[in-house]
Tab-separated table of C-alpha atoms and ligand atoms in Angstrom:
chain	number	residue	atom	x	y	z
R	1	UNK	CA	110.248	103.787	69.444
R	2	UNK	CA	108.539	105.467	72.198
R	3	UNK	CA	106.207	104.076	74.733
R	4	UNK	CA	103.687	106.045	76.396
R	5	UNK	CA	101.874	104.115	79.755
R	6	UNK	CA	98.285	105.538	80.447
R	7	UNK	CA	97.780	103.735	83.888
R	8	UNK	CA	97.045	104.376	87.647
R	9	UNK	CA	98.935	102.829	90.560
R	10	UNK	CA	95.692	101.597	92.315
R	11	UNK	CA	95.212	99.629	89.535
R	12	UNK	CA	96.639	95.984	89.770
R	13	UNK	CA	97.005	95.055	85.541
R	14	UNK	CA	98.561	98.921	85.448
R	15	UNK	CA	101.180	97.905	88.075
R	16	UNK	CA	102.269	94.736	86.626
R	17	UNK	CA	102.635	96.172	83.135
R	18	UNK	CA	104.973	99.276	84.533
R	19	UNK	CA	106.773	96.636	86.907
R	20	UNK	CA	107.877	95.087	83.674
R	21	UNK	CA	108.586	98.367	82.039
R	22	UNK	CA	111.370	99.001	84.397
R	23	UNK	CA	112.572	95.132	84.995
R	24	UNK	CA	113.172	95.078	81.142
R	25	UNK	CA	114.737	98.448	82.045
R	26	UNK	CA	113.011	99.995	78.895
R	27	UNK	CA	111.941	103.697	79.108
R	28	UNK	CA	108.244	105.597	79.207
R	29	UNK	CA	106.097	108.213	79.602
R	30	UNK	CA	103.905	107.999	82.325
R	31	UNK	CA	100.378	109.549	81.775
R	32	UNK	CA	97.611	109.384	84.833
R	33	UNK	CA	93.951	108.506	84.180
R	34	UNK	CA	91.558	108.770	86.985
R	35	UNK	CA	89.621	105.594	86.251
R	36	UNK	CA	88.184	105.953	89.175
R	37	UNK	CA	86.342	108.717	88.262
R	38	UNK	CA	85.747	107.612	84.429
R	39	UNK	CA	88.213	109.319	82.790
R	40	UNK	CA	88.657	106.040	80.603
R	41	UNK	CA	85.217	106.581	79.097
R	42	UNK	CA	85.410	109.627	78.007
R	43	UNK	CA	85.928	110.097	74.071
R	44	UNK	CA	89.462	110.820	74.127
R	45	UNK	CA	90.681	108.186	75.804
R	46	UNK	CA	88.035	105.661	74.083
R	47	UNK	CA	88.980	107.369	70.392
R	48	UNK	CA	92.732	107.783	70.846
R	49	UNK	CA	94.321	105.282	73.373
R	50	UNK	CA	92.231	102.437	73.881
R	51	UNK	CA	88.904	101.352	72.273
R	52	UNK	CA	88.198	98.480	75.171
R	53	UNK	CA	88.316	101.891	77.815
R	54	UNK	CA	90.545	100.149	80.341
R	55	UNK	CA	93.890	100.907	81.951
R	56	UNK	CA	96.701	100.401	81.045
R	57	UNK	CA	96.687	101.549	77.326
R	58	UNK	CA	99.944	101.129	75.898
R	59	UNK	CA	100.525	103.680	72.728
R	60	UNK	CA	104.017	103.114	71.116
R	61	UNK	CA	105.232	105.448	68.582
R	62	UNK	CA	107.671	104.942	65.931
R	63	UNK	CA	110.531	107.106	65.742
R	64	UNK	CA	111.167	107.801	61.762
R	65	UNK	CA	108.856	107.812	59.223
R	66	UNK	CA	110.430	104.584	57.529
R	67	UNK	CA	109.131	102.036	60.517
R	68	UNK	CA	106.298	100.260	59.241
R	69	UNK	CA	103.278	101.968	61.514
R	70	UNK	CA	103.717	105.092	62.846
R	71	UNK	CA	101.314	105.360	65.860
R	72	UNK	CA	99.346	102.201	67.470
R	73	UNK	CA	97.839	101.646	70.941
R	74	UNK	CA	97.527	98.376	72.715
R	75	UNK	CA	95.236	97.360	75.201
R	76	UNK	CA	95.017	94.707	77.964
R	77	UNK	CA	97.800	94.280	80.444
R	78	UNK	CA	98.165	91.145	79.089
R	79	UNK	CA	98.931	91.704	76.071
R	80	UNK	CA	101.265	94.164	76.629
R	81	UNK	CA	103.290	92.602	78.944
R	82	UNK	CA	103.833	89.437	75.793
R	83	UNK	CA	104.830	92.614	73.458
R	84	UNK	CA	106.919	94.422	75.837
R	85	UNK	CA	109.061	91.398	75.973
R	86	UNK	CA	108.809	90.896	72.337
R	87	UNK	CA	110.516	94.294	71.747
R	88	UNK	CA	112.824	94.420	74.773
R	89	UNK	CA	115.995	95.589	73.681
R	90	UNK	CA	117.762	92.976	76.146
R	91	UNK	CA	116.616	89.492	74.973
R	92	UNK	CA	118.006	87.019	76.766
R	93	UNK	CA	116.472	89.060	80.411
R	94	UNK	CA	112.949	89.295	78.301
R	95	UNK	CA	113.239	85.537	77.866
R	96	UNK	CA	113.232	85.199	80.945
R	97	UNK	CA	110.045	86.817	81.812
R	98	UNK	CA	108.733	85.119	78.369
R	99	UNK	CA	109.981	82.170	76.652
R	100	UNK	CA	108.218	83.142	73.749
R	101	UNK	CA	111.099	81.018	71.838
R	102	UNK	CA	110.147	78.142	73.387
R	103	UNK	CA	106.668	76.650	72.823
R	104	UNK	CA	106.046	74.893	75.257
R	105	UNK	CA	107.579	77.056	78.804
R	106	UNK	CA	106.027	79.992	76.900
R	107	UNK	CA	102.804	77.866	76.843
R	108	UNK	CA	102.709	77.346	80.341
R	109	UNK	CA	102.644	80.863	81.475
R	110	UNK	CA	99.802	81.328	79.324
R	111	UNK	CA	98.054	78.926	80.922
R	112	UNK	CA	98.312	81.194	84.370
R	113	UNK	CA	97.856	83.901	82.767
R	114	UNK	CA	94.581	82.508	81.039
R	115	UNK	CA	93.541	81.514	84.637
R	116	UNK	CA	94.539	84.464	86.717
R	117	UNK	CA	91.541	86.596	84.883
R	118	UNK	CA	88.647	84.086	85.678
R	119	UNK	CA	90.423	82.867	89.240
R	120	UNK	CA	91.619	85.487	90.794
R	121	UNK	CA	91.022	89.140	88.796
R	122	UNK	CA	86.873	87.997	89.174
R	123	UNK	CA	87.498	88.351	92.694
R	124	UNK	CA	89.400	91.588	92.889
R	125	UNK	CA	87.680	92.802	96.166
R	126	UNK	CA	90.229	95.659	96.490
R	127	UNK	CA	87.704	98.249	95.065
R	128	UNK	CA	84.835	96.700	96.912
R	129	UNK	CA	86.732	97.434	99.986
R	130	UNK	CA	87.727	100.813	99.089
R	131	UNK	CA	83.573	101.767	98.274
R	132	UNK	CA	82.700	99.999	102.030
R	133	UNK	CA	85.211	102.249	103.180
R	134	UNK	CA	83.783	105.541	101.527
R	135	UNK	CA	80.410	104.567	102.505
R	136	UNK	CA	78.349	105.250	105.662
R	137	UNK	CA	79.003	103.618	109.109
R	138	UNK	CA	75.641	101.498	109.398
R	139	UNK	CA	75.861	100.195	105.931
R	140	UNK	CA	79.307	98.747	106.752
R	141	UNK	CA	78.486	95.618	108.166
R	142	UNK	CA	75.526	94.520	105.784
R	143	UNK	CA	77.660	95.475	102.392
R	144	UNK	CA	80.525	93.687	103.729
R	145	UNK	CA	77.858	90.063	104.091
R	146	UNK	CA	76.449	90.893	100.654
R	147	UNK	CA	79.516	92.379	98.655
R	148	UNK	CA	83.292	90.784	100.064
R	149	UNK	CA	81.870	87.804	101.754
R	150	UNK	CA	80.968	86.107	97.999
R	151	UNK	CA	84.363	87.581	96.706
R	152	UNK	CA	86.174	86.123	99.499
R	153	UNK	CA	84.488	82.852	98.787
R	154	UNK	CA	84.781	82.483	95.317
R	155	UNK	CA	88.513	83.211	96.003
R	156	UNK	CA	89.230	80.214	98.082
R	157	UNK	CA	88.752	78.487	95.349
R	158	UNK	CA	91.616	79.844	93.105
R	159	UNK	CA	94.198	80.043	96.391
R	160	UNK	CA	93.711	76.156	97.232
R	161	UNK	CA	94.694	75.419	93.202
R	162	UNK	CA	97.600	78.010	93.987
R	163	UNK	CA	98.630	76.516	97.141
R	164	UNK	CA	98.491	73.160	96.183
R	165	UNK	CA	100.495	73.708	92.329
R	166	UNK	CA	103.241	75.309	94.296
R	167	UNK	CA	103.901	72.950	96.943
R	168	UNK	CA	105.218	70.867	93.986
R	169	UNK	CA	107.283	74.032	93.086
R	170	UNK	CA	108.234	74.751	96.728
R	171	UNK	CA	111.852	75.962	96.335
R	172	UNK	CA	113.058	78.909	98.927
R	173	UNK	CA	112.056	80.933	95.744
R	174	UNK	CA	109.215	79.457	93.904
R	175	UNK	CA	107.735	80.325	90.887
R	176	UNK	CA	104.450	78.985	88.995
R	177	UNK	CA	106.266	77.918	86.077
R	178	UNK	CA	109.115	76.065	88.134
R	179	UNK	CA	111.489	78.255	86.289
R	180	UNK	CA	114.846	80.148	88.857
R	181	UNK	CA	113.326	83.515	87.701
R	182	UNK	CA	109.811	84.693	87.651
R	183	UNK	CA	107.571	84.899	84.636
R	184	UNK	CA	104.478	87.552	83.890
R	185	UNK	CA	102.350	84.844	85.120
R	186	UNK	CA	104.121	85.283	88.885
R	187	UNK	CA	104.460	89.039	88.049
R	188	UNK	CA	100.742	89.204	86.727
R	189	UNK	CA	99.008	87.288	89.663
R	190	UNK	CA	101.247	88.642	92.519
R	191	UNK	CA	100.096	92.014	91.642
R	192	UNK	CA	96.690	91.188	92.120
R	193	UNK	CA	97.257	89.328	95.359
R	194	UNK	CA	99.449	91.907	96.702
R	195	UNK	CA	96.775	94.614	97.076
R	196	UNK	CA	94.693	92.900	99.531
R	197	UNK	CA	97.222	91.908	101.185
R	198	UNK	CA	98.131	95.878	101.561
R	199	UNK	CA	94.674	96.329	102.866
R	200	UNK	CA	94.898	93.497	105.815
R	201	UNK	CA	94.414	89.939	104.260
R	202	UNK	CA	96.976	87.446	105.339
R	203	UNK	CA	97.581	84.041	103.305
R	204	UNK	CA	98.344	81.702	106.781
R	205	UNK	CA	96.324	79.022	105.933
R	206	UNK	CA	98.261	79.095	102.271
R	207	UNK	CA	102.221	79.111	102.754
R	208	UNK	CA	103.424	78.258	99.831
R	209	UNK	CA	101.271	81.555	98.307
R	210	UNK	CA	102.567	83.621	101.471
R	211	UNK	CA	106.208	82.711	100.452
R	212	UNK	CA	106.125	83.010	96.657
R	213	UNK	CA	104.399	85.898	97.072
R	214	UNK	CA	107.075	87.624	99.246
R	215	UNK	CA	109.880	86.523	97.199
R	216	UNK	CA	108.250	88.336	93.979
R	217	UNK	CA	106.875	91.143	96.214
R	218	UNK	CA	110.557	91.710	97.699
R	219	UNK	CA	111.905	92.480	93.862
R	220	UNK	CA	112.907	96.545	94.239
R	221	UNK	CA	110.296	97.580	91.439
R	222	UNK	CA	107.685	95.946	92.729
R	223	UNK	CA	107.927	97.631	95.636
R	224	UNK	CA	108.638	101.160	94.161
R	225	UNK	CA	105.273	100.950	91.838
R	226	UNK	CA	103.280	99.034	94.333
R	227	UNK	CA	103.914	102.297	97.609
R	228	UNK	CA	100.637	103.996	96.620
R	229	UNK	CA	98.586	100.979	97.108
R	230	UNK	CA	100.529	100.040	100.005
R	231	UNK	CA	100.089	103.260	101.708
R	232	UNK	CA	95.821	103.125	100.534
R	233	UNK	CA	95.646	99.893	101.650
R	234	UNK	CA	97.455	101.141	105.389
R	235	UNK	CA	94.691	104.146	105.510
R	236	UNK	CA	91.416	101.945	104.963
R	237	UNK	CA	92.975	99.671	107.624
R	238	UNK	CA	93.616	102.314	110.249
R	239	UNK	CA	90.156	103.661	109.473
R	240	UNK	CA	87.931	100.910	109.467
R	241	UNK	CA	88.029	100.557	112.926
R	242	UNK	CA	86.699	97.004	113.882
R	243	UNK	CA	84.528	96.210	110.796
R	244	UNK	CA	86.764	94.733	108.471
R	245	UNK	CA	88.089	91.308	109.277
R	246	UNK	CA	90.012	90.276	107.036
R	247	UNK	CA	93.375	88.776	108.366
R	248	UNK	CA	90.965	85.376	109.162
R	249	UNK	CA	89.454	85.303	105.761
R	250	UNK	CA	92.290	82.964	104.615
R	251	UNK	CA	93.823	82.060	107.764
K	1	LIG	N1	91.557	92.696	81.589
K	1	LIG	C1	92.020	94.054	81.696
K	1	LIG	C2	91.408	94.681	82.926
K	1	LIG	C3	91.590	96.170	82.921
K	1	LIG	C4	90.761	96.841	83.981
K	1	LIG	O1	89.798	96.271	84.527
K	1	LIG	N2	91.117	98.090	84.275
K	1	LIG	C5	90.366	98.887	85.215
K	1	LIG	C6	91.301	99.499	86.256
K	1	LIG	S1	92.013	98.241	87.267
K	1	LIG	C7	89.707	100.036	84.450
K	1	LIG	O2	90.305	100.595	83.572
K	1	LIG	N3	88.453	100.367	84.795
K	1	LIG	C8	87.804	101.490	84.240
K	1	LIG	C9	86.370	101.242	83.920
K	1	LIG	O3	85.964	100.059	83.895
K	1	LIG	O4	85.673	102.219	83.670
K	1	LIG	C10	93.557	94.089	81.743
K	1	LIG	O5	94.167	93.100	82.175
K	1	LIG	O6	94.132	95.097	81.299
C-alpha cells in the first residue's frame, strides 16, 4: 500500500493528518497544493483526489493487483486520521491514538472531534489574519472590528468548555480523553490552536489549555510539520506593527 498526502503546511487539518503519518511512523508521498491560490478547485484535483476540493486528500494505492481496490482517495482530515490508525502497521501505538477496539474510549474522542469542527475550526481566524495582513494600512483597523473581533468572540466560547473539561483532567500532562497518551482529538484540536498561537495569541486567562497545549505541541513531529506556520505566524507579527492585539484577546 502506498499513501500519497496532498496537503499544505499552513493548513491546520493538513498538519494534524501528516503529524500522525509520522507518529504511526508509516511512510508517504508528499504532494503540495496551493489552496491558497485554488489549486483545490481546479478539475484535477476535484476529478482525481478529492471530490469535497479540500486539503488534505489522502489517495492510497494498493500494491498488487490481488488487493481488493486498486486506487481510492479519502477526504477530510478526519477521516483519515480514524483510517490511518485502522491500517497502521503497529497496532497497539495506533490504539493509542484510537481505541477503535474499544467502544466506548473510541467514542469519546469522537465526541471532540465532532466538537472541534463547530467550536473551534468555525473560528479559525488564522487566514483572516493573514488577508488583514496582505491588505492596506488604513483598512487594518476597521477589518480587524468587523472580521477577528466576532471570531475571537465566538471562540471564547469553545476555550471556557476546554478550560473547564480539563481542569478535571489536569495531570502535568493532560489529555481530553484522560488517557497517559494523546488521542487525534488532542492531536486534531491542538493543531488548530497552535497556529494562532504562532501568530501572537496567548491562552493566560486559560491554563489548563496553555499547558495541554504545550505538552502536545512539545511532541518532536509536531514541531517539525508545524516550522512553516511557526515561522508565518513570526513574520505577520513582526510586521503588523501595533495593529494587531492579540496576546489580550484571551488573557
Ligand atoms: N473539514 C475539512 C476542512 C478542510 C479545509 O477547510 N481545508 C482548507 C485548507 S485548511 C482548503 O482546502 N481550502 C480550500 C478551499 O476551500 O478552496 C477537514 O477537516 O479536512
Amino acid at each position: 500500500m502506498t499513501l500519497h498526502l496532498y496537503a499544505h503546511r499552513l493548513s491546520q487539518p493538513s498538519r494534524a493528518v501528516e503529524i500522525l503519518l509520522r507518529e504511526l511512523d508509516m511512510s508517504y508521498t508528499w504532494h503540495e497544493v496551493d489552496f491558497a491560490n485554488g489549486e483545490t478547485r481546479e478539475p484535477w484535483f476535484a476529478k482525481d483526489i478529492n471530490a469535497l476540493q479540500t486539503i488534505p486528500a489522502l489517495v492510497v494505492s494498493a500494491e498488487s493487483a490481488t488487493d481488493d481496490k486498486t486506487e481510492a482517495g479519502i477526504g477530510e482530515s478526519h477521516a483519515i486520521m480514524r483510517y490511518l490508525c485502522r491500517v497502521a502497521p503497529d497496532r497497539d501505538h495506533a490504539a493509542r491514538w484510537y481505541p477503535a477496539e474499544d467502544a466506548l474510549s473510541s467514542a469519546q474522542v469522537n465526541l471532540w472531534m465532532a466538537w472541534h469542527h463547530n467550536n473551534v475550526r468555525a473560528y479559525d481566524m488564522f487566514h483572516d489574519i493573514m488577508n488583514l495582513h496582505l491588505t492596506l494600512p488604513m483598512l487594518k483597523y476597521e477589518l480587524q472590528e468587523t472580521a477577528l473581533k466576532p471570531l475571537q468572540d465566538g471562540l471564547r466560547g469553545g476555550l471556557a468548555t476546554l478550560e473547564q473539561h480539563l481542569e478535571k483532567h489536569a495531570t502535568s500532562e493532560p489529555t481530553l480523553c484522560g488517557s497517559a497518551h494523546p488521542t487525534l482529538a488532542d492531536l486534531t484540536i491542538a493543531c488548530e490552536l497552535y497556529q494562532i498561537v504562532a501568530v501572537g495569541y496567548r491562552f493566560t486567562r486559560f491554563p489548563n489549555i496553555a499547558r495541554w497545549l504545550d505538552n502536545i505541541a512539545r511532541r518532536p513531529h509536531f514541531q517539525d510539520v508545524s516550522q512553516e506556520i511557526v515561522e508565518q505566524g513570526r513574520t505577520i507579527r513582526e510586521q503588523s506593527g501595533g495593529y494587531l492585539d492579540l496576546d489580550k484577546a484571551f488573557a
